[in-house]
Amino acid sequence: MRYFLVYGNPLSGIGRGKKTINQVKDLLLQHELKFHLVTEKIELGTDVSWYQQQGFTDLVLIGGDGTINEGVNLFHPLGLPVMMFPAGRGNDYVKNFDLGATLKEQFETLLSGKTTKVDLGVCNGRKFLNGVGIGFDGQIVANMKGRKSWLSGHAAYLLEVVKILSFYRSRNFKYTLDGTSLDKKAFLMTIAKGTTFGGGFIITPNARVADGLLDVCMIKPMPGLKRFLFIKHLQKGTHIYKPVSETFKGTTITVAENAALQAHMDGEWIGTPPFEFSIIKEALEVIVVRN
């Protein structure tokens, strides 16, 4: 018998999280399935040995990218396959998978889907699924931290982009890529496993969730007007064909200390470098649609 550990954030998605949690709970009850629901935030580093002893067979995560990141970091030691019900404002990581277009279809995926193994990135010991943005996009998340908005994820993010785009200054990045030391000035640096950030910016279109590599995109300094014209390329992923962009792949990356660089992990602010990145291949099983 399957036993579902359900971890949801009722505050995500301007109320969408609470609604989705209730809908999933009702469906589990209707199907007479055994589950344990947790809706209170659990701090990272909390002892999860109690959960290891309960015999859970599946982990269900309900919320946005931050909640999914939190749930994986908390419960990854349990080794459970993960089903994600997107209920945040951006929901970027789930764009890498076919989970079903509606909640009803997603619940069917939970019941009868297949599993696929994906990589996990690691930054300073914490696992990430989608990616880490340093520089401009990190500054956006830092500015939005704790701020309430009635706008949806991409709209709220886009508004903040427009607000700071003209005056944000490029920063120096000292980093190593697979042992090679580099020093460059850049607008932003994204280190990713997924493709999309900010609710709809396709920063790393060539990233793959299970290729065993970290995908890196750097945007070089550019004048103010060109930045505004460049937004459309970031939304389509066509920026990688422009000279102002530089993309590469690697397995280990370090970014040197720089208090002027803000950063986010899976859409949540994480402060400033130094950062050490690595990858764990095929570390997580995700439940997806059975084709």
GROMACS .gro file of C-alpha atoms in nm:
model
  291
    1MET     CA    1   0.000   0.000   0.000
    2ARG     CA    2   0.126   0.346  -0.091
    3TYR     CA    3   0.166   0.601   0.187
    4PHE     CA    4   0.200   0.963   0.075
    5LEU     CA    5   0.399   1.225   0.265
    6VAL     CA    6   0.244   1.554   0.150
    7TYR     CA    7   0.441   1.874   0.215
    8GLY     CA    8   0.264   2.191   0.105
    9ASN     CA    9   0.296   2.565   0.143
   10PRO     CA   10  -0.046   2.730   0.188
   11LEU     CA   11   0.113   3.076   0.149
   12SER     CA   12   0.254   3.016  -0.198
   13GLY     CA   13   0.108   3.162  -0.515
   14ILE     CA   14  -0.108   3.435  -0.356
   15GLY     CA   15  -0.351   3.176  -0.217
   16ARG     CA   16  -0.302   2.917  -0.488
   17GLY     CA   17  -0.101   2.699  -0.250
   18LYS     CA   18  -0.382   2.670   0.006
   19LYS     CA   19  -0.639   2.594  -0.265
   20THR     CA   20  -0.423   2.326  -0.427
   21ILE     CA   21  -0.343   2.162  -0.092
   22ASN     CA   22  -0.715   2.134  -0.017
   23GLN     CA   23  -0.789   1.994  -0.363
   24VAL     CA   24  -0.515   1.730  -0.339
   25LYS     CA   25  -0.625   1.639   0.014
   26ASP     CA   26  -0.985   1.595  -0.103
   27LEU     CA   27  -0.875   1.371  -0.392
   28LEU     CA   28  -0.662   1.156  -0.161
   29LEU     CA   29  -0.959   1.115   0.073
   30GLN     CA   30  -1.197   1.035  -0.216
   31HIS     CA   31  -0.960   0.761  -0.333
   32GLU     CA   32  -0.922   0.634   0.026
   33LEU     CA   33  -0.544   0.669   0.008
   34LYS     CA   34  -0.321   0.684   0.313
   35PHE     CA   35  -0.137   1.014   0.357
   36HIS     CA   36   0.025   1.244   0.611
   37LEU     CA   37  -0.013   1.618   0.543
   38VAL     CA   38   0.238   1.879   0.662
   39THR     CA   39   0.157   2.245   0.595
   40GLU     CA   40   0.375   2.411   0.857
   41LYS     CA   41   0.721   2.519   0.744
   42ILE     CA   42   1.000   2.286   0.858
   43GLU     CA   43   1.338   2.451   0.894
   44LEU     CA   44   1.624   2.305   0.693
   45GLY     CA   45   1.847   2.092   0.910
   46THR     CA   46   1.555   1.958   1.114
   47ASP     CA   47   1.592   1.593   1.214
   48VAL     CA   48   1.366   1.390   0.982
   49SER     CA   49   1.431   1.051   1.144
   50TRP     CA   50   1.063   1.032   1.250
   51TYR     CA   51   0.958   1.052   0.887
   52GLN     CA   52   1.209   0.781   0.795
   53GLN     CA   53   1.038   0.544   1.036
   54GLN     CA   54   0.683   0.590   0.906
   55GLY     CA   55   0.703   0.381   0.589
   56PHE     CA   56   0.623   0.655   0.340
   57THR     CA   57   0.638   0.545  -0.024
   58ASP     CA   58   0.597   0.879  -0.205
   59LEU     CA   59   0.676   1.246  -0.143
   60VAL     CA   60   0.418   1.498  -0.269
   61LEU     CA   61   0.527   1.862  -0.285
   62ILE     CA   62   0.270   2.141  -0.330
   63GLY     CA   63   0.387   2.498  -0.385
   64GLY     CA   64   0.633   2.702  -0.588
   65ASP     CA   65   0.999   2.648  -0.671
   66GLY     CA   66   1.104   2.748  -0.320
   67THR     CA   67   0.875   2.492  -0.158
   68ILE     CA   68   0.993   2.218  -0.393
   69ASN     CA   69   1.354   2.305  -0.311
   70GLU     CA   70   1.276   2.303   0.060
   71GLY     CA   71   1.093   1.972   0.043
   72VAL     CA   72   1.371   1.800  -0.149
   73ASN     CA   73   1.639   1.931   0.087
   74LEU     CA   74   1.440   1.818   0.391
   75PHE     CA   75   1.323   1.478   0.275
   76HIS     CA   76   1.581   1.365   0.018
   77PRO     CA   77   1.735   1.127   0.277
   78LEU     CA   78   1.410   0.928   0.266
   79GLY     CA   79   1.484   0.831  -0.096
   80LEU     CA   80   1.122   0.869  -0.207
   81PRO     CA   81   0.996   0.937  -0.560
   82VAL     CA   82   0.864   1.292  -0.583
   83MET     CA   83   0.544   1.428  -0.736
   84MET     CA   84   0.512   1.805  -0.772
   85PHE     CA   85   0.188   2.002  -0.782
   86PRO     CA   86   0.285   2.355  -0.900
   87ALA     CA   87   0.114   2.619  -0.688
   88GLY     CA   88   0.358   2.910  -0.678
   89ARG     CA   89   0.385   3.230  -0.876
   90GLY     CA   90   0.665   3.125  -1.113
   91ASN     CA   91   0.663   2.743  -1.117
   92ASP     CA   92   0.977   2.730  -1.330
   93TYR     CA   93   1.124   2.391  -1.241
   94VAL     CA   94   0.812   2.194  -1.335
   95LYS     CA   95   0.840   2.334  -1.689
   96ASN     CA   96   1.108   2.069  -1.744
   97PHE     CA   97   0.853   1.786  -1.706
   98ASP     CA   98   0.518   1.660  -1.830
   99LEU     CA   99   0.313   1.629  -1.512
  100GLY     CA  100  -0.028   1.685  -1.668
  101ALA     CA  101  -0.193   2.010  -1.770
  102THR     CA  102  -0.462   2.023  -1.500
  103LEU     CA  103  -0.471   1.929  -1.134
  104LYS     CA  104  -0.694   1.634  -1.218
  105GLU     CA  105  -0.439   1.512  -1.472
  106GLN     CA  106  -0.157   1.571  -1.226
  107PHE     CA  107  -0.335   1.362  -0.965
  108GLU     CA  108  -0.371   1.086  -1.221
  109THR     CA  109   0.004   1.114  -1.280
  110LEU     CA  110   0.059   1.071  -0.906
  111LEU     CA  111  -0.145   0.751  -0.912
  112SER     CA  112  -0.025   0.591  -1.234
  113GLY     CA  113   0.273   0.785  -1.368
  114LYS     CA  114   0.626   0.657  -1.419
  115THR     CA  115   0.946   0.777  -1.254
  116THR     CA  116   1.246   0.939  -1.417
  117LYS     CA  117   1.581   1.008  -1.252
  118VAL     CA  118   1.721   1.362  -1.253
  119ASP     CA  119   2.036   1.531  -1.126
  120LEU     CA  120   2.059   1.763  -0.830
  121GLY     CA  121   2.289   2.061  -0.815
  122VAL     CA  122   2.466   2.147  -0.490
  123CYS     CA  123   2.563   2.496  -0.375
  124ASN     CA  124   2.750   2.530  -0.045
  125GLY     CA  125   2.606   2.198   0.065
  126ARG     CA  126   2.244   2.278  -0.019
  127LYS     CA  127   2.075   2.097  -0.306
  128PHE     CA  128   1.905   2.287  -0.587
  129LEU     CA  129   1.681   2.167  -0.865
  130ASN     CA  130   1.641   2.453  -1.111
  131GLY     CA  131   1.940   2.680  -1.059
  132VAL     CA  132   2.127   2.962  -0.892
  133GLY     CA  133   2.128   3.316  -1.033
  134ILE     CA  134   2.407   3.556  -0.935
  135GLY     CA  135   2.420   3.925  -1.021
  136PHE     CA  136   2.125   4.100  -1.182
  137ASP     CA  137   1.864   3.828  -1.129
  138GLY     CA  138   1.991   3.769  -0.776
  139GLN     CA  139   1.945   4.140  -0.709
  140ILE     CA  140   1.586   4.122  -0.833
  141VAL     CA  141   1.502   3.841  -0.591
  142ALA     CA  142   1.681   4.027  -0.310
  143ASN     CA  143   1.470   4.336  -0.383
  144MET     CA  144   1.148   4.132  -0.391
  145LYS     CA  145   1.225   3.944  -0.070
  146GLY     CA  146   0.938   3.981   0.175
  147ARG     CA  147   0.745   4.211  -0.056
  148LYS     CA  148   0.381   4.126  -0.122
  149SER     CA  149   0.243   4.167  -0.473
  150TRP     CA  150  -0.092   4.099  -0.634
  151LEU     CA  151   0.084   4.025  -0.964
  152SER     CA  152   0.158   3.675  -1.091
  153GLY     CA  153   0.513   3.541  -1.085
  154HIS     CA  154   0.637   3.651  -1.426
  155ALA     CA  155   0.454   3.983  -1.416
  156ALA     CA  156   0.592   4.070  -1.071
  157TYR     CA  157   0.941   3.965  -1.176
  158LEU     CA  158   0.919   4.155  -1.504
  159LEU     CA  159   0.810   4.471  -1.323
  160GLU     CA  160   1.117   4.449  -1.099
  161VAL     CA  161   1.337   4.386  -1.406
  162VAL     CA  162   1.215   4.707  -1.568
  163LYS     CA  163   1.257   4.904  -1.245
  164ILE     CA  164   1.627   4.829  -1.196
  165LEU     CA  165   1.741   4.743  -1.548
  166SER     CA  166   1.867   5.085  -1.649
  167PHE     CA  167   2.090   5.154  -1.348
  168TYR     CA  168   2.217   4.810  -1.241
  169ARG     CA  169   2.595   4.792  -1.281
  170SER     CA  170   2.782   4.488  -1.406
  171ARG     CA  171   3.007   4.325  -1.147
  172ASN     CA  172   3.337   4.140  -1.141
  173PHE     CA  173   3.311   3.761  -1.124
  174LYS     CA  174   3.612   3.563  -1.011
  175TYR     CA  175   3.535   3.196  -1.059
  176THR     CA  176   3.677   2.858  -1.147
  177LEU     CA  177   3.524   2.611  -1.392
  178ASP     CA  178   3.644   2.254  -1.355
  179GLY     CA  179   3.972   2.384  -1.212
  180THR     CA  180   4.033   2.669  -1.459
  181SER     CA  181   4.045   3.015  -1.296
  182LEU     CA  182   3.867   3.303  -1.471
  183ASP     CA  183   3.800   3.671  -1.398
  184LYS     CA  184   3.528   3.848  -1.596
  185LYS     CA  185   3.293   4.141  -1.568
  186ALA     CA  186   2.932   4.041  -1.624
  187PHE     CA  187   2.571   4.144  -1.582
  188LEU     CA  188   2.464   3.808  -1.449
  189MET     CA  189   2.574   3.447  -1.409
  190THR     CA  190   2.326   3.161  -1.395
  191ILE     CA  191   2.427   2.809  -1.295
  192ALA     CA  192   2.144   2.575  -1.377
  193LYS     CA  193   1.991   2.233  -1.420
  194GLY     CA  194   1.661   2.371  -1.549
  195THR     CA  195   1.592   2.609  -1.835
  196THR     CA  196   1.359   2.881  -1.708
  197PHE     CA  197   1.365   3.147  -1.435
  198GLY     CA  198   1.154   3.439  -1.318
  199GLY     CA  199   0.832   3.278  -1.436
  200GLY     CA  200   0.928   3.283  -1.804
  201PHE     CA  201   1.287   3.386  -1.880
  202ILE     CA  202   1.459   3.102  -2.065
  203ILE     CA  203   1.810   3.176  -1.942
  204THR     CA  204   1.966   2.834  -2.002
  205PRO     CA  205   1.771   2.677  -2.290
  206ASN     CA  206   2.029   2.401  -2.339
  207ALA     CA  207   2.018   2.282  -1.979
  208ARG     CA  208   1.904   1.925  -1.918
  209VAL     CA  209   1.782   1.786  -1.589
  210ALA     CA  210   1.968   1.455  -1.631
  211ASP     CA  211   2.286   1.514  -1.836
  212GLY     CA  212   2.526   1.508  -1.541
  213LEU     CA  213   2.636   1.867  -1.606
  214LEU     CA  214   2.577   2.218  -1.477
  215ASP     CA  215   2.473   2.464  -1.746
  216VAL     CA  216   2.620   2.814  -1.713
  217CYS     CA  217   2.510   3.135  -1.882
  218MET     CA  218   2.688   3.469  -1.844
  219ILE     CA  219   2.562   3.797  -1.987
  220LYS     CA  220   2.836   4.050  -2.056
  221PRO     CA  221   2.802   4.423  -1.979
  222MET     CA  222   2.575   4.618  -2.213
  223PRO     CA  223   2.446   4.977  -2.235
  224GLY     CA  224   2.109   5.073  -2.086
  225LEU     CA  225   1.893   5.089  -2.400
  226LYS     CA  226   2.029   4.762  -2.533
  227ARG     CA  227   1.931   4.596  -2.206
  228PHE     CA  228   1.563   4.676  -2.260
  229LEU     CA  229   1.576   4.546  -2.617
  230PHE     CA  230   1.747   4.232  -2.486
  231ILE     CA  231   1.453   4.129  -2.266
  232LYS     CA  232   1.270   3.966  -2.557
  233HIS     CA  233   1.571   3.741  -2.625
  234LEU     CA  234   1.583   3.628  -2.262
  235GLN     CA  235   1.213   3.544  -2.278
  236LYS     CA  236   1.263   3.332  -2.589
  237GLY     CA  237   1.605   3.187  -2.507
  238THR     CA  238   1.754   3.335  -2.824
  239HIS     CA  239   2.009   3.541  -2.629
  240ILE     CA  240   2.253   3.250  -2.640
  241TYR     CA  241   2.309   3.326  -3.010
  242LYS     CA  242   2.415   3.684  -2.937
  243PRO     CA  243   2.780   3.790  -2.880
  244VAL     CA  244   2.686   3.942  -2.543
  245SER     CA  245   2.608   3.593  -2.407
  246GLU     CA  246   2.850   3.320  -2.309
  247THR     CA  247   2.738   2.965  -2.227
  248PHE     CA  248   2.930   2.660  -2.113
  249LYS     CA  249   2.890   2.341  -1.913
  250GLY     CA  250   3.086   2.194  -1.624
  251THR     CA  251   3.069   1.978  -1.312
  252THR     CA  252   3.244   2.187  -1.046
  253ILE     CA  253   3.233   2.566  -1.018
  254THR     CA  254   3.341   2.810  -0.750
  255VAL     CA  255   3.254   3.179  -0.730
  256ALA     CA  256   3.481   3.395  -0.516
  257GLU     CA  257   3.362   3.622  -0.237
  258ASN     CA  258   3.203   3.944  -0.356
  259ALA     CA  259   2.963   4.137  -0.133
  260ALA     CA  260   2.830   4.329  -0.435
  261LEU     CA  261   2.680   4.013  -0.588
  262GLN     CA  262   2.335   3.904  -0.472
  263ALA     CA  263   2.214   3.552  -0.549
  264HIS     CA  264   1.903   3.335  -0.548
  265MET     CA  265   1.856   2.959  -0.543
  266ASP     CA  266   1.540   2.824  -0.705
  267GLY     CA  267   1.386   3.170  -0.670
  268GLU     CA  268   1.477   3.221  -0.303
  269TRP     CA  269   1.739   3.475  -0.193
  270ILE     CA  270   2.057   3.312  -0.054
  271GLY     CA  271   2.290   3.611  -0.002
  272THR     CA  272   2.633   3.669  -0.154
  273PRO     CA  273   2.931   3.453  -0.261
  274PRO     CA  274   3.156   3.265  -0.198
  275PHE     CA  275   2.980   2.966  -0.355
  276GLU     CA  276   3.095   2.613  -0.434
  277PHE     CA  277   2.893   2.419  -0.690
  278SER     CA  278   2.888   2.049  -0.771
  279ILE     CA  279   2.640   1.796  -0.901
  280ILE     CA  280   2.488   1.467  -0.788
  281LYS     CA  281   2.394   1.258  -1.089
  282GLU     CA  282   2.052   1.089  -1.101
  283ALA     CA  283   1.995   1.175  -0.735
  284LEU     CA  284   1.617   1.222  -0.745
  285GLU     CA  285   1.324   1.028  -0.887
  286VAL     CA  286   1.044   1.245  -1.024
  287ILE     CA  287   0.698   1.110  -1.106
  288VAL     CA  288   0.589   1.213  -1.456
  289VAL     CA  289   0.319   1.126  -1.709
  290ARG     CA  290   0.335   0.770  -1.840
  291ASN     CA  291   0.329   0.802  -2.219
   0.00000   0.00000   0.00000
